[in-house]
Short mmCIF file of C-alpha atoms (C1' of nucleotides) in Angstrom, two decimals:
data_model
loop_
_atom_site.label_atom_id
_atom_site.label_comp_id
_atom_site.label_asym_id
_atom_site.label_seq_id
_atom_site.Cartn_x
_atom_site.Cartn_y
_atom_site.Cartn_z
CA MET A 1 23.57 0.93 41.10
CA ALA A 2 24.73 -2.14 39.31
CA ASP A 3 23.28 -5.63 39.72
CA GLN A 4 19.76 -4.42 39.63
CA ARG A 5 16.96 -7.06 39.39
CA TYR A 6 13.65 -6.62 37.71
CA THR A 7 10.34 -8.49 37.55
CA ILE A 8 8.79 -9.25 34.17
CA GLN A 9 6.17 -6.59 34.75
CA GLN A 10 8.74 -3.92 35.61
CA LEU A 11 10.64 -4.48 32.37
CA ALA A 12 7.30 -4.76 30.46
CA GLN A 13 6.07 -1.46 31.79
CA GLU A 14 9.38 0.30 31.35
CA PHE A 15 9.53 -0.65 27.68
CA GLY A 16 5.91 -0.49 26.98
CA VAL A 17 5.53 -4.13 25.96
CA THR A 18 3.67 -6.98 27.53
CA ALA A 19 5.01 -9.80 29.67
CA ARG A 20 3.88 -12.09 26.91
CA ALA A 21 6.32 -10.40 24.54
CA LEU A 22 9.21 -10.80 26.94
CA ARG A 23 8.47 -14.50 27.37
CA PHE A 24 8.23 -14.74 23.63
CA TYR A 25 11.65 -13.15 23.20
CA GLU A 26 13.05 -15.62 25.72
CA ASP A 27 11.45 -18.53 23.75
CA LYS A 28 13.22 -17.20 20.67
CA GLY A 29 16.52 -17.08 22.53
CA LEU A 30 16.83 -13.28 22.63
CA ILE A 31 17.07 -13.11 26.36
CA ALA A 32 17.70 -15.67 29.10
CA PRO A 33 16.69 -14.25 32.48
CA ALA A 34 17.64 -16.08 35.66
CA ARG A 35 15.00 -17.92 37.62
CA ARG A 36 14.11 -17.77 41.34
CA GLY A 37 12.07 -20.96 41.57
CA GLN A 38 10.11 -20.73 38.37
CA THR A 39 9.86 -16.97 38.43
CA ARG A 40 11.94 -15.00 35.97
CA VAL A 41 14.44 -12.49 37.32
CA TYR A 42 15.74 -10.01 34.86
CA SER A 43 19.27 -8.50 35.21
CA ASP A 44 20.62 -5.24 33.70
CA ARG A 45 22.11 -7.42 30.92
CA ASP A 46 18.65 -8.72 30.07
CA ARG A 47 17.33 -5.20 30.23
CA THR A 48 19.97 -4.00 27.85
CA ARG A 49 19.19 -6.84 25.40
CA VAL A 50 15.52 -6.04 25.53
CA ARG A 51 16.29 -2.44 24.71
CA LEU A 52 18.35 -3.63 21.74
CA VAL A 53 15.58 -5.99 20.53
CA LEU A 54 13.08 -3.06 20.51
CA ARG A 55 15.56 -0.92 18.74
CA GLY A 56 16.10 -3.60 16.18
CA GLN A 57 12.39 -4.01 15.71
CA ARG A 58 11.90 -0.28 15.16
CA LEU A 59 14.39 -0.61 12.34
CA GLY A 60 12.39 -3.35 10.73
CA PHE A 61 14.59 -6.28 11.75
CA SER A 62 13.04 -9.56 12.52
CA LEU A 63 13.51 -11.11 15.94
CA GLU A 64 15.85 -13.62 14.36
CA GLU A 65 17.99 -10.83 12.80
CA CYS A 66 17.83 -8.95 16.11
CA ARG A 67 19.23 -12.04 17.87
CA GLU A 68 22.00 -12.30 15.32
CA ILE A 69 22.95 -8.63 15.74
CA ILE A 70 22.68 -8.58 19.45
CA ASP A 71 24.65 -11.73 19.94
CA MET A 72 27.28 -10.15 17.72
CA TYR A 73 27.55 -7.19 19.99
CA ASP A 74 27.36 -9.08 23.27
CA PRO A 75 30.71 -9.11 24.98
CA ARG A 76 31.53 -12.74 24.73
CA GLN A 77 34.67 -14.84 24.21
CA ALA A 78 36.36 -13.57 21.12
CA GLY A 79 36.42 -16.80 19.29
CA SER A 80 38.88 -18.02 16.66
CA ALA A 81 40.26 -15.77 13.89
CA ARG A 82 37.86 -17.52 11.56
CA GLN A 83 34.91 -16.61 13.68
CA LEU A 84 36.21 -13.05 14.03
CA LEU A 85 36.42 -12.70 10.29
CA ARG A 86 32.89 -14.00 9.97
CA LEU A 87 31.78 -11.44 12.58
CA CYS A 88 33.47 -8.69 10.56
CA ASP A 89 31.58 -9.80 7.46
CA LYS A 90 28.30 -9.77 9.32
CA ILE A 91 29.05 -6.31 10.58
CA ARG A 92 29.70 -5.22 6.98
CA GLU A 93 26.37 -6.75 5.95
CA HIS A 94 24.36 -5.15 8.64
CA ARG A 95 26.12 -1.83 8.05
CA ALA A 96 25.27 -1.85 4.43
CA ASP A 97 21.69 -2.62 5.44
CA LEU A 98 21.63 0.32 7.88
CA LEU A 99 23.17 2.67 5.32
CA GLN A 100 20.43 1.67 2.84
CA LYS A 101 17.90 2.49 5.62
CA LEU A 102 19.60 5.80 6.12
CA ARG A 103 19.26 6.66 2.46
CA ASP A 104 15.64 5.64 2.59
CA ILE A 105 14.98 7.83 5.50
CA GLU A 106 16.74 10.80 4.01
CA ALA A 107 14.77 10.42 0.68
CA THR A 108 11.61 10.18 2.71
CA LEU A 109 12.39 13.18 4.80
CA VAL A 110 13.10 15.23 1.68
CA THR A 111 9.81 14.24 0.17
CA MET A 112 7.98 15.01 3.44
CA GLY A 113 9.56 18.41 3.41
CA GLU A 114 8.35 19.10 -0.11
CA VAL A 115 4.75 17.92 0.74
CA GLU A 116 4.77 20.00 3.82
CA ALA A 117 5.82 23.04 1.83
CA LYS A 118 3.09 22.51 -0.70
CA CYS A 119 0.70 22.03 2.17
CA PHE A 120 1.67 25.38 3.75
CA ALA A 121 1.36 27.07 0.38
CA GLU A 122 -2.17 25.66 -0.01
CA LEU A 123 -3.08 26.74 3.47
CA LEU A 124 -1.81 30.20 2.67
CA LYS A 125 -3.90 30.33 -0.46
CA SER A 126 -7.06 29.19 1.33
CA ASP A 127 -6.29 31.62 4.06
CA VAL A 128 -6.17 34.45 1.47
CA ASN A 129 -9.40 33.17 -0.07
CA VAL A 130 -10.97 33.18 3.36
CA ARG A 131 -9.85 36.76 3.80
CA LYS A 132 -11.19 37.61 0.39
CA ALA A 133 -14.52 36.04 1.19
CA GLY A 134 -14.57 37.53 4.59
CA MET B 1 10.34 8.66 -22.09
CA ALA B 2 7.14 9.35 -20.23
CA ASP B 3 4.03 7.23 -20.43
CA GLN B 4 5.93 4.01 -20.21
CA ARG B 5 3.87 0.84 -19.64
CA TYR B 6 5.04 -2.28 -17.84
CA THR B 7 3.83 -5.83 -17.39
CA ILE B 8 3.58 -7.27 -14.02
CA GLN B 9 6.60 -9.44 -14.66
CA GLN B 10 8.68 -6.49 -15.79
CA LEU B 11 7.94 -4.57 -12.57
CA ALA B 12 8.45 -7.66 -10.45
CA GLN B 13 11.90 -8.34 -11.93
CA GLU B 14 12.91 -4.72 -11.70
CA PHE B 15 12.12 -4.56 -8.04
CA GLY B 16 13.07 -8.14 -7.13
CA VAL B 17 9.61 -9.08 -5.94
CA THR B 18 7.13 -11.61 -7.21
CA ALA B 19 3.98 -10.88 -9.27
CA ARG B 20 2.04 -12.26 -6.27
CA ALA B 21 3.41 -9.43 -4.19
CA LEU B 22 2.37 -6.81 -6.72
CA ARG B 23 -1.17 -8.23 -6.77
CA PHE B 24 -1.21 -8.27 -3.08
CA TYR B 25 -0.25 -4.60 -2.90
CA GLU B 26 -3.09 -3.90 -5.29
CA ASP B 27 -5.47 -5.85 -3.07
CA LYS B 28 -4.41 -3.69 -0.21
CA GLY B 29 -4.98 -0.51 -2.12
CA LEU B 30 -1.31 0.52 -2.51
CA ILE B 31 -1.39 0.48 -6.34
CA ALA B 32 -4.15 0.48 -8.90
CA PRO B 33 -2.77 -0.41 -12.23
CA ALA B 34 -4.94 0.05 -15.39
CA ARG B 35 -6.33 -3.05 -17.20
CA ARG B 36 -6.18 -4.11 -20.81
CA GLY B 37 -8.89 -6.70 -20.72
CA GLN B 38 -8.19 -8.48 -17.48
CA THR B 39 -4.43 -7.98 -17.76
CA ARG B 40 -2.78 -5.40 -15.49
CA VAL B 41 -0.94 -2.58 -17.23
CA TYR B 42 1.39 -0.68 -14.96
CA SER B 43 2.23 2.98 -15.51
CA ASP B 44 5.19 5.11 -14.24
CA ARG B 45 3.01 6.30 -11.45
CA ASP B 46 2.34 2.70 -10.38
CA ARG B 47 6.05 2.07 -10.65
CA THR B 48 6.92 5.00 -8.40
CA ARG B 49 4.33 3.82 -5.85
CA VAL B 50 5.87 0.35 -5.85
CA ARG B 51 9.25 1.88 -5.25
CA LEU B 52 7.89 3.82 -2.33
CA VAL B 53 6.16 0.78 -0.90
CA LEU B 54 9.46 -1.16 -0.90
CA ARG B 55 11.23 1.81 0.57
CA GLY B 56 8.62 1.89 3.37
CA GLN B 57 8.97 -1.81 3.92
CA ARG B 58 12.69 -1.54 4.31
CA LEU B 59 12.08 0.99 7.05
CA GLY B 60 9.84 -1.34 8.83
CA PHE B 61 6.46 0.27 8.02
CA SER B 62 3.53 -2.06 7.49
CA LEU B 63 1.76 -2.02 4.10
CA GLU B 64 -1.05 -0.07 5.76
CA GLU B 65 1.33 2.54 7.00
CA CYS B 66 3.00 2.63 3.60
CA ARG B 67 -0.31 3.28 1.99
CA GLU B 68 -1.03 6.16 4.34
CA ILE B 69 2.36 7.66 3.73
CA ILE B 70 2.27 7.19 -0.03
CA ASP B 71 -1.19 8.49 -0.37
CA MET B 72 -0.02 11.54 1.65
CA TYR B 73 2.74 12.20 -0.86
CA ASP B 74 0.73 11.43 -3.97
CA PRO B 75 0.00 14.70 -5.86
CA ARG B 76 -3.72 14.82 -5.45
CA GLN B 77 -6.30 17.48 -4.98
CA ALA B 78 -5.20 19.64 -2.03
CA GLY B 79 -8.33 19.24 -0.01
CA SER B 80 -9.81 21.49 2.60
CA ALA B 81 -7.79 23.46 5.04
CA ARG B 82 -8.93 20.96 7.75
CA GLN B 83 -7.53 18.10 5.62
CA LEU B 84 -4.30 20.00 4.96
CA LEU B 85 -3.81 20.54 8.72
CA ARG B 86 -4.33 16.80 9.26
CA LEU B 87 -1.84 16.08 6.59
CA CYS B 88 0.69 18.32 8.32
CA ASP B 89 0.04 16.53 11.55
CA LYS B 90 0.56 13.16 9.92
CA ILE B 91 3.82 14.40 8.40
CA ARG B 92 4.96 15.48 11.85
CA GLU B 93 4.11 12.07 13.23
CA HIS B 94 5.97 10.19 10.53
CA ARG B 95 8.83 12.59 10.74
CA ALA B 96 9.16 11.94 14.41
CA ASP B 97 9.04 8.22 13.63
CA LEU B 98 11.80 8.54 11.07
CA LEU B 99 13.93 10.75 13.34
CA GLN B 100 13.68 7.92 15.97
CA LYS B 101 14.82 5.42 13.41
CA LEU B 102 17.74 7.76 12.52
CA ARG B 103 18.81 7.78 16.12
CA ASP B 104 18.46 4.03 16.36
CA ILE B 105 20.58 3.62 13.22
CA GLU B 106 23.25 6.00 14.51
CA ALA B 107 23.41 4.25 17.86
CA THR B 108 23.68 0.87 16.13
CA LEU B 109 26.35 2.08 13.73
CA VAL B 110 28.45 3.36 16.66
CA THR B 111 28.16 0.10 18.43
CA MET B 112 29.07 -1.78 15.26
CA GLY B 113 32.16 0.33 14.90
CA GLU B 114 33.23 -0.53 18.48
CA VAL B 115 32.69 -4.17 17.96
CA GLU B 116 34.53 -4.05 14.75
CA ALA B 117 37.44 -2.34 16.43
CA LYS B 118 37.66 -4.91 19.12
CA CYS B 119 37.43 -7.55 16.44
CA PHE B 120 40.39 -6.07 14.65
CA ALA B 121 42.34 -5.89 17.86
CA GLU B 122 41.63 -9.52 18.49
CA LEU B 123 42.61 -10.46 15.03
CA LEU B 124 45.92 -8.56 15.47
CA LYS B 125 46.59 -10.39 18.75
CA SER B 126 45.94 -13.80 17.20
CA ASP B 127 48.03 -12.80 14.26
CA VAL B 128 50.81 -11.94 16.67
CA ASN B 129 50.30 -15.28 18.37
CA VAL B 130 50.49 -17.05 15.06
CA ARG B 131 53.72 -15.29 14.34
CA LYS B 132 55.05 -16.22 17.72
CA ALA B 133 53.96 -19.79 17.21
CA GLY B 134 55.30 -19.86 13.66
"C1'" DC C 1 -6.60 -25.66 -34.66
"C1'" DC C 2 -3.02 -26.78 -31.24
"C1'" DT C 3 0.39 -25.42 -28.19
"C1'" DA C 4 3.34 -22.45 -25.55
"C1'" DT C 5 3.54 -18.46 -22.74
"C1'" DA C 6 1.92 -15.01 -19.82
"C1'" DG C 7 -1.63 -13.48 -17.14
"C1'" DT C 8 -5.86 -13.97 -14.01
"C1'" DT C 9 -8.70 -15.29 -9.94
"C1'" DG C 10 -9.68 -17.89 -5.87
"C1'" DA C 11 -8.23 -20.64 -2.14
"C1'" DC C 12 -5.39 -22.52 1.11
"C1'" DG C 13 -0.77 -22.73 3.43
"C1'" DT C 14 3.02 -20.50 6.12
"C1'" DA C 15 6.26 -17.67 9.04
"C1'" DT C 16 6.50 -13.91 12.24
"C1'" DA C 17 5.11 -11.75 16.48
"C1'" DC C 18 2.57 -11.74 19.46
"C1'" DG C 19 -2.75 -11.65 22.10
"C1'" DT C 20 -5.76 -14.26 24.85
"C1'" DC C 21 -7.40 -17.58 27.86
"C1'" DA C 22 -7.26 -21.63 30.85
"C1'" DA C 23 -5.26 -23.89 34.56
"C1'" DC C 24 -1.82 -24.18 37.81
"C1'" DT C 25 1.64 -22.33 41.36
"C1'" DA C 26 3.82 -19.44 44.81
"C1'" DT C 27 3.68 -15.76 48.13
"C1'" DA C 28 1.69 -12.44 51.06
"C1'" DT C 29 -2.25 -10.59 53.66
"C1'" DC C 30 -6.30 -10.80 56.37
"C1'" DG D 1 -6.84 -21.40 56.11
"C1'" DA D 2 -9.17 -18.41 52.47
"C1'" DT D 3 -8.28 -14.99 49.19
"C1'" DA D 4 -5.78 -11.74 46.51
"C1'" DT D 5 -1.82 -10.85 43.56
"C1'" DA D 6 1.97 -12.18 40.43
"C1'" DG D 7 3.89 -15.34 37.99
"C1'" DT D 8 4.17 -19.77 35.07
"C1'" DT D 9 3.19 -23.07 31.23
"C1'" DG D 10 0.59 -24.72 27.46
"C1'" DA D 11 -2.53 -24.06 23.73
"C1'" DC D 12 -5.05 -21.86 20.48
"C1'" DG D 13 -6.26 -17.43 17.91
"C1'" DT D 14 -4.90 -13.52 14.95
"C1'" DA D 15 -2.93 -9.89 11.79
"C1'" DT D 16 0.47 -9.23 8.31
"C1'" DA D 17 2.74 -10.43 4.03
"C1'" DC D 18 3.05 -12.96 1.17
"C1'" DG D 19 4.05 -18.47 -1.19
"C1'" DT D 20 1.99 -22.03 -3.68
"C1'" DC D 21 -1.12 -24.41 -6.41
"C1'" DA D 22 -5.22 -25.21 -9.20
"C1'" DA D 23 -8.09 -23.91 -12.82
"C1'" DC D 24 -9.19 -20.78 -16.23
"C1'" DT D 25 -8.25 -17.11 -20.05
"C1'" DA D 26 -6.03 -14.59 -23.73
"C1'" DT D 27 -2.86 -14.16 -27.27
"C1'" DA D 28 0.93 -15.18 -30.49
"C1'" DG D 29 3.27 -18.61 -33.31
"C1'" DG D 30 3.54 -22.72 -36.08
#
DNA sequence: CCTATAGTTGACGTATACGTCAACTATATC
DNA sequence: GATATAGTTGACGTATACGTCAACTATAGG
């Protein structure tokens, strides 16, 4: 199960992106697949990071922000207490950012519901009119 | 209270964007402030739309998508039943999109909590070590 | 009338996130 | 060995979302 390997096309198809995108993410330091010769060989860790990149992108983070966040999460050496405190600060920042997005989404969903309700009401009215006309 | 007017700078400062950005949004059809001579005069409606634009941007929508969504919400003539049905479809689309973002945010928050916990644990350990060393 | 301040319209520049194409390489198949 | 199939590295092109700057206008104050 573990230690699965993937070609660039396999990952690209799985995530619905192009090979070009994956190479671009590598250029930007988001992933670092192994090489067999000059050919890229992607591991499960790379796959996970790609998944996180796309998740970050859906949330409107730039690739640079994605890299920061993903590196944050990546199980690495703990670092000094100073580094750990900085990490906590960054988490707080990103959490605040996410909570803002949550509020934005909730507000938008509420408005959507209202518009939808008005829409249904209008449809009912026109339906009634159609019946009257019919 | 109602019928408030704003200069471009007032709106820009209120929302923390530049006048250039507001003119750009106008170029793209997101807002359409009135003119006094050649000078833009922003209404409360324009202000609301700007707010929605920024909200959309925070959620990772392009300006084009923002325009679509905002126009959707704008109280306008109801349109034909066919248009109303299309509106409902669009709402469903955008809702699905938002719900995906919600899942993304929740997943990210969970991971953040875990990383934070590990971080605290590490900090405690080093704190203990400091005490031992001290 | 002169100046300061705020606003306007181009026009070009820039960062991000890739798309696209050319040219080369490596491997497998006939 | 020729060809087909994946993969690779530049290099340039493109859409989005503005930043920046130049040149002009309009209006209020001294």
